[in-house]
Structure formats: C-alpha cells, structure tokens
PDB file of C-alpha atoms in Angstrom:
ATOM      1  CA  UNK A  28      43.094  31.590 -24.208  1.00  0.00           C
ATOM      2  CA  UNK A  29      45.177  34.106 -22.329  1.00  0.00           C
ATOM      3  CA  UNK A  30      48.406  32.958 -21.452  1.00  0.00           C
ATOM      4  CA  UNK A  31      48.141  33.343 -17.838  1.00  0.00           C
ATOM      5  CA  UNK A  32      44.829  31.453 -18.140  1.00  0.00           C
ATOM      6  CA  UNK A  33      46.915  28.168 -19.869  1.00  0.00           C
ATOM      7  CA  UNK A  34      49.019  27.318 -16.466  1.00  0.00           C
ATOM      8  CA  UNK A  35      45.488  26.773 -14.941  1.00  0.00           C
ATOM      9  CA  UNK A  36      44.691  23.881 -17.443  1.00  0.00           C
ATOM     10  CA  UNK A  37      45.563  20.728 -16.484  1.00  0.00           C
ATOM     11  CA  UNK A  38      48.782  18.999 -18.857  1.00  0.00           C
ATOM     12  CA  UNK A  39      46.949  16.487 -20.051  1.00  0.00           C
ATOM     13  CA  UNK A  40      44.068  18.643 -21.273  1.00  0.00           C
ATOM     14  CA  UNK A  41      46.332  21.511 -22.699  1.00  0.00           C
ATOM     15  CA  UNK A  42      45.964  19.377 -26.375  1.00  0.00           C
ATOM     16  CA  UNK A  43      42.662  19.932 -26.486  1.00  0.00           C
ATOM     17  CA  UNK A  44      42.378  23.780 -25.293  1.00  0.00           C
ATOM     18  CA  UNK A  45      45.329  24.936 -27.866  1.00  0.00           C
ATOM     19  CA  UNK A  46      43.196  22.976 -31.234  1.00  0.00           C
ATOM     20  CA  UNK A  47      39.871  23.986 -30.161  1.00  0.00           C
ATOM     21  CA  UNK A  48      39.148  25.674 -26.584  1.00  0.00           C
ATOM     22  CA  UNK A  49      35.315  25.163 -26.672  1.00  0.00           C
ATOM     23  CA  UNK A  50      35.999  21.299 -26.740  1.00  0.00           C
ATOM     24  CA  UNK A  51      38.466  22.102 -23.692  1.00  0.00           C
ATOM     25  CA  UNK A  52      36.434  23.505 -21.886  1.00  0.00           C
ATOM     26  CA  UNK A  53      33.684  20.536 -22.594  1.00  0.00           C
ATOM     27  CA  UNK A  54      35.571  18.047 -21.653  1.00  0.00           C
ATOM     28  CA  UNK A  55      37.000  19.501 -18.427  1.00  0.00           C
ATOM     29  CA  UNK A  56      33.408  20.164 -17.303  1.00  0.00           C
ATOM     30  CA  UNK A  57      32.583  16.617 -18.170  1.00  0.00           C
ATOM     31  CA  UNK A  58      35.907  15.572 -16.852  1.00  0.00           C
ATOM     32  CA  UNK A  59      35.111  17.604 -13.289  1.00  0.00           C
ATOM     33  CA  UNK A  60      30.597  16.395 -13.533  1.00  0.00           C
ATOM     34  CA  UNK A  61      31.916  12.660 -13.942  1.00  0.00           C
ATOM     35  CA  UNK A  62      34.142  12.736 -10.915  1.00  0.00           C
ATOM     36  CA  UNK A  63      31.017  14.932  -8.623  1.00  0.00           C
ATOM     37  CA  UNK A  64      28.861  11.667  -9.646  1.00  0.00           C
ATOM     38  CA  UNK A  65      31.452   9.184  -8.522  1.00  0.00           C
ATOM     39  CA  UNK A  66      32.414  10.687  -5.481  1.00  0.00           C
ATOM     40  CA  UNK A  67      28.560  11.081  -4.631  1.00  0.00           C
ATOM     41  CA  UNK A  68      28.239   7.324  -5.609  1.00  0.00           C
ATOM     42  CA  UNK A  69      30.772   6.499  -3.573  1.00  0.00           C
ATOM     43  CA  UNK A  70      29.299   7.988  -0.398  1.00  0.00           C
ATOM     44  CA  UNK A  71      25.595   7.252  -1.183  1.00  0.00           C
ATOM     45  CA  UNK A  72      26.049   3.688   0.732  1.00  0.00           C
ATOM     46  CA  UNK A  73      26.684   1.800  -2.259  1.00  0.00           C
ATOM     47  CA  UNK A  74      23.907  -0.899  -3.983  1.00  0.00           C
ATOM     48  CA  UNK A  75      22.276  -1.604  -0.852  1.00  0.00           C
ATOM     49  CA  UNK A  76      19.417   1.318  -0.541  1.00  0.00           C
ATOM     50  CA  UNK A  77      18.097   0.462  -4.029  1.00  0.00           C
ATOM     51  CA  UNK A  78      17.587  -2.969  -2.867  1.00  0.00           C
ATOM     52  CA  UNK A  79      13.587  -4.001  -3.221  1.00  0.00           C
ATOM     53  CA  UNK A  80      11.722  -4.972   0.379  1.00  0.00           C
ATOM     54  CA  UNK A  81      11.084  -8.409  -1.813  1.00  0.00           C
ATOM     55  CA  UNK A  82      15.035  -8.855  -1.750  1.00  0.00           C
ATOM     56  CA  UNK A  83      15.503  -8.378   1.874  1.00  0.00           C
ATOM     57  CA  UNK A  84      12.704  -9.601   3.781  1.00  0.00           C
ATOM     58  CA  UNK A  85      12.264 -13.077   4.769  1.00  0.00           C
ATOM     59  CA  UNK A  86      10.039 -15.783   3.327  1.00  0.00           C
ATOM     60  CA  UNK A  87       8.164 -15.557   7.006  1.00  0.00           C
ATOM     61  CA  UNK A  88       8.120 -11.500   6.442  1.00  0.00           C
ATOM     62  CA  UNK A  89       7.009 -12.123   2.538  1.00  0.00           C
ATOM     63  CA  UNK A  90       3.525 -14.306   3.868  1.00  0.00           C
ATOM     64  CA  UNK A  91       2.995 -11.997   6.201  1.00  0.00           C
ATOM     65  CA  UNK A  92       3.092  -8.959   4.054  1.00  0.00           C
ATOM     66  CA  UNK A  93       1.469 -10.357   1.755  1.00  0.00           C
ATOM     67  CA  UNK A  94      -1.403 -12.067   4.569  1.00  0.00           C
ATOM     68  CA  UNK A  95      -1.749  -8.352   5.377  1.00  0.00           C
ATOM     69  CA  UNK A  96      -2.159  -6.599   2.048  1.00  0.00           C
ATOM     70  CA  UNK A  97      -4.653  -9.982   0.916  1.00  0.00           C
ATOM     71  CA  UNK A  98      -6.540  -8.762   4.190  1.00  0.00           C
ATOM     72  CA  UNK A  99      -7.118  -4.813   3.535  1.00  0.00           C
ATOM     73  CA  UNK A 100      -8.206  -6.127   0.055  1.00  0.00           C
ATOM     74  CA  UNK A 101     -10.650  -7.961   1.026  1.00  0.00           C
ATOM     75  CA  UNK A 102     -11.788  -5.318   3.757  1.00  0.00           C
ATOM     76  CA  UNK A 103     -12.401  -2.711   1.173  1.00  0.00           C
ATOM     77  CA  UNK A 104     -14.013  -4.829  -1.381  1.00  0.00           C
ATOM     78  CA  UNK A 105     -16.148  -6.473   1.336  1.00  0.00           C
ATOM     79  CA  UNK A 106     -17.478  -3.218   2.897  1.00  0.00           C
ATOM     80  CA  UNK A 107     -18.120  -1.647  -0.854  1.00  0.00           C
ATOM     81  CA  UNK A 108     -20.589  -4.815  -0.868  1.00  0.00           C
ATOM     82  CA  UNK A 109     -22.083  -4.289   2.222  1.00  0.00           C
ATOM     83  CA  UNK A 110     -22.784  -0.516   1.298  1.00  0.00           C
ATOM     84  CA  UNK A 111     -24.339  -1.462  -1.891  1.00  0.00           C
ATOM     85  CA  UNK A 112     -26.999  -3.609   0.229  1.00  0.00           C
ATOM     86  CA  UNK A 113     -28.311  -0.398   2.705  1.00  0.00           C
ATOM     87  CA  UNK A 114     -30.505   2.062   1.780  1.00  0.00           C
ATOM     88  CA  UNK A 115     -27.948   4.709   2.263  1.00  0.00           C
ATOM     89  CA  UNK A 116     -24.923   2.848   2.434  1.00  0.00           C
ATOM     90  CA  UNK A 117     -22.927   6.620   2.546  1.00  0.00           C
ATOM     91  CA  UNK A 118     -24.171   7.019   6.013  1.00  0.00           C
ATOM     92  CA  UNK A 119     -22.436   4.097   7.096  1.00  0.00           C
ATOM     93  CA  UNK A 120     -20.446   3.981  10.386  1.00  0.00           C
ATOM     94  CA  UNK A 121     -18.293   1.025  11.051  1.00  0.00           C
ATOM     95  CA  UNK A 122     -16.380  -0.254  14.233  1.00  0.00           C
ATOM     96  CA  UNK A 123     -15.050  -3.523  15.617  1.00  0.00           C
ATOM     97  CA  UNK A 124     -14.239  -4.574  12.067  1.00  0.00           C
ATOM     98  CA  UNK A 125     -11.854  -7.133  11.120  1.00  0.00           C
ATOM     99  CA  UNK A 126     -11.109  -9.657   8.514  1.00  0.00           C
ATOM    100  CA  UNK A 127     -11.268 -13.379   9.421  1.00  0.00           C
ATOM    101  CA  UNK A 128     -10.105 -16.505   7.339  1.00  0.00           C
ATOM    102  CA  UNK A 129     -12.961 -18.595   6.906  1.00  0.00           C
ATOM    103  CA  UNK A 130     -13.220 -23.118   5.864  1.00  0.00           C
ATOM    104  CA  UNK A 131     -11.270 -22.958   2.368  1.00  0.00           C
ATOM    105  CA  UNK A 132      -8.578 -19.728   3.109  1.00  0.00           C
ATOM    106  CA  UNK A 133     -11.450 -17.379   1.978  1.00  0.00           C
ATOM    107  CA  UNK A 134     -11.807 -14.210   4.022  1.00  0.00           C
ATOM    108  CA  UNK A 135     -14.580 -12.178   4.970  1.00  0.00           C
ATOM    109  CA  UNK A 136     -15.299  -9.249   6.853  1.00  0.00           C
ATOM    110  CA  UNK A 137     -17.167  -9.152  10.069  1.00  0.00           C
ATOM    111  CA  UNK A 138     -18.107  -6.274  12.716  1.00  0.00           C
ATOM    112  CA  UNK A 139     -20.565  -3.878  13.285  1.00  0.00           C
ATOM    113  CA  UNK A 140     -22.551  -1.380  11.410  1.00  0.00           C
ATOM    114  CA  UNK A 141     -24.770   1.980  11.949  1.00  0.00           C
ATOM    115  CA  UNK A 142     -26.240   2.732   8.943  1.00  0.00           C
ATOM    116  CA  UNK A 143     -29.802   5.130   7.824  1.00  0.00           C
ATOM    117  CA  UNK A 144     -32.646   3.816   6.996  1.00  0.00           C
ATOM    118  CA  UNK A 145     -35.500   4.430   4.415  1.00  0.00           C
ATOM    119  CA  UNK A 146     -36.904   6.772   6.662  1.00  0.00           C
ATOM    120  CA  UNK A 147     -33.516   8.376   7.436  1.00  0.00           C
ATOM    121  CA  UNK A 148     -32.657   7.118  10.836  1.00  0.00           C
ATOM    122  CA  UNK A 149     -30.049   5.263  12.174  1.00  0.00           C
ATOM    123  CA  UNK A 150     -31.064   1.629  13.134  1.00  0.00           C
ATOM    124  CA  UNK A 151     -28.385   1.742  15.609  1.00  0.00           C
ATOM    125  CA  UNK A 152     -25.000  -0.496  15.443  1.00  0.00           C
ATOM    126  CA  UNK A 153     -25.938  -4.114  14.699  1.00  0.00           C
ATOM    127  CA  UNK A 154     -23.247  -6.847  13.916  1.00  0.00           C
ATOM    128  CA  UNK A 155     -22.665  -8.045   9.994  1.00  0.00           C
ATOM    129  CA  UNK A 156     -20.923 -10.383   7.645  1.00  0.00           C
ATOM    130  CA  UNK A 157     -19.681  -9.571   4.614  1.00  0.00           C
ATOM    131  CA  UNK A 158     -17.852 -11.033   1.589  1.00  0.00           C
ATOM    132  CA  UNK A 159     -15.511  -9.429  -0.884  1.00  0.00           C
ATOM    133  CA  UNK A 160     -16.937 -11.615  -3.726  1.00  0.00           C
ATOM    134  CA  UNK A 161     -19.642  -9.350  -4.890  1.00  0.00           C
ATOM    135  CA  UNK A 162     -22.042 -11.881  -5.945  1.00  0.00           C
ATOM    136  CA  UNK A 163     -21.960 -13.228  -2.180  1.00  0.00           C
ATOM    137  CA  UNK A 164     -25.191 -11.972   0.053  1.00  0.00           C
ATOM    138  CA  UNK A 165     -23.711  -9.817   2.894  1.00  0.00           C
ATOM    139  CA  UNK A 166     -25.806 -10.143   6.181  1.00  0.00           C
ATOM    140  CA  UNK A 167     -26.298  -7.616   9.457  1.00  0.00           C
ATOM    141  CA  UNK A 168     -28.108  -9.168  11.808  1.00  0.00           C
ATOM    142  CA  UNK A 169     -31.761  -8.274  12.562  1.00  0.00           C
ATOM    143  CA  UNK A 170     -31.859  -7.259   9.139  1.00  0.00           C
ATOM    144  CA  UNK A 171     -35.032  -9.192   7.008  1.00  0.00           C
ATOM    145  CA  UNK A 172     -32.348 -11.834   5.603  1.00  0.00           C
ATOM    146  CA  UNK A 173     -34.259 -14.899   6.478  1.00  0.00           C
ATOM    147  CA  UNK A 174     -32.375 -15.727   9.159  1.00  0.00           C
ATOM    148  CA  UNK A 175     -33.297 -15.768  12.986  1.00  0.00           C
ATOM    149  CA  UNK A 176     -31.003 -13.834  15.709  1.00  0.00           C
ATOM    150  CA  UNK A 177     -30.839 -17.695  16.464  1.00  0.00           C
ATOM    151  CA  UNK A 178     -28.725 -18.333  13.187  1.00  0.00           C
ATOM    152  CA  UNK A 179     -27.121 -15.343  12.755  1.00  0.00           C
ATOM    153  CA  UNK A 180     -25.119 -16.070  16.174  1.00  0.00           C
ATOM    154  CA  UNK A 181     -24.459 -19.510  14.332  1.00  0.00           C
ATOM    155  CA  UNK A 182     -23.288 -18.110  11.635  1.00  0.00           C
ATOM    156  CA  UNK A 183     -21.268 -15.396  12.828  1.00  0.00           C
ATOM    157  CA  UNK A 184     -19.302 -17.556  15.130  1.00  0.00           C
ATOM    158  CA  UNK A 185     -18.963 -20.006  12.527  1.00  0.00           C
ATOM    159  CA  UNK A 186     -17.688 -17.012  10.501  1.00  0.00           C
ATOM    160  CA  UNK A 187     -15.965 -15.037  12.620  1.00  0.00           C
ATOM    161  CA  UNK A 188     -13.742 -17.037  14.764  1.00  0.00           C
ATOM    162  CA  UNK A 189     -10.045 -16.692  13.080  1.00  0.00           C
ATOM    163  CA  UNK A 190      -9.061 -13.281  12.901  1.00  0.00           C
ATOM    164  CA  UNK A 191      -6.496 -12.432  10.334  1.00  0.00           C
ATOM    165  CA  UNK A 192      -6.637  -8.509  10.343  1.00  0.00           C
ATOM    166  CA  UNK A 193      -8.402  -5.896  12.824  1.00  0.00           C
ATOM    167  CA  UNK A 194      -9.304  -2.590  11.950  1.00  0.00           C
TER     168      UNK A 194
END
C-alpha cells in the first residue's frame, strides 16, 4: 500500500493491511457486505413478513380457507368425472355450477351442462350432478340414467340444497 492510501484504512484494520493487504482488503469488504445486510435487515420490517398465512389467520379464517380449497377440489375432480361420462366431454360448456355439502360432509358438484353428442350436436344446457369420487355415477338430467325428470328433481334438490362454493 501507498502511504497516502494507509490514512484511508480504518485503525483497527491497519494490522491486517501492513502483514498481508489481500486479507485487508477481504475483511473490510466483508466488514462493509455484513453491515449492507444488517442495515437492510433492519429496515425490511423485521420477522413479521416471513410469517406463514397459517400463523396469522384465525381458527374461523383456517376452516374457511380450508372449506374453500376442499371445495375447488372437489369441483375439478367432479367435472373431470362428468367429462369422462359424455361422448365428447371436450366440448363441454358449464354454467351455474357450484359445490354443495351433501348428508355425511361429502360434496358434490351440481349445475348445468352443454355438451356434443354422438352425432356432434349440442343437446342444449341440461342440469347435472356430479361426484368427485370417480367410482360414483354422475347424472344430467334427461340423460338415459334410469331415472325420470320426476326423480331427477328429487334428487337434485335433495342434492343440491347447501351450497358451499359457486362458480
């Protein structure tokens, strides 16, 4: 080091420059990257933005979130089944859907479907139930399921009466 480049170095570091002025200069830079990261600590806000939604939400807020995410689960596993049972379940259209909690917590999925059929047309939008358990039958009404418009309506207010989730 030049002389006039020594009254720049702090006392306490001085040591450190005259044995070996590589380390010097490493442990300034450390000395000066240690105190950026503290002083950026300092004004980040503290612990309290690293804190996980699970530690700051209610127990109310916890059901609920977790009512809501039980619900789109069972939406999209409910209308994969339903697509599996029409003929071209890739031309389905969907509206006035939502996810009701049924006798025994389970939920299904109920609304309405437009969907081709083996000839290529739409049948036009007809109402349907729908499970997310994929070995339960999914049913659209005036579809050939055995069941008169009669028992459908049954059904699907039987069904379809406690709302958890609308889409």
């Amino acid at each position: 080091m030049e002389p006039h480049e020594r009254s720049a170095v702090q006392p306490f570091l001085q040591p450190f420059f005259e044995k070996n002025p590589k380390l010097g200069c490493g442990l300034a830079v450390g000395l000066w990257v240690a105190l950026g990261c503290f002083a950026v600590s300092m004004c980040s806000g503290g612990n309290d933005e690293h804190k996980t939604t699970a530690e700051t939400e209610s127990p109310a807020e916890a059901r609920l979130r977790q009512e809501k995410n039980e619900a789109i689960d069972a939406r999209v596993d409910a209308e994969q089944n339903l697509r599996a049972t029409l003929k071209d379940g890739d031309s389905a259209e969907f509206k006035d859907m939502f996810v009701s909690r049924i006798q025994g917590g389970n939920l299904m999925l109920c609304g309405k479907v437009n969907a081709k059929n083996a000839f290529g047309a739409y049948t036009g939008f007809e109402r349907f139930i729908a499970s997310p358990n994929p070995s339960a039958p999914s049913i659209i009404e005036g579809e050939a399921t055995g069941l008169s418009r009669s028992q459908f309506q049954q059904a699907y207010s039987s069904v379809c009466t406690n709302p958890v989730m609308r889409f």
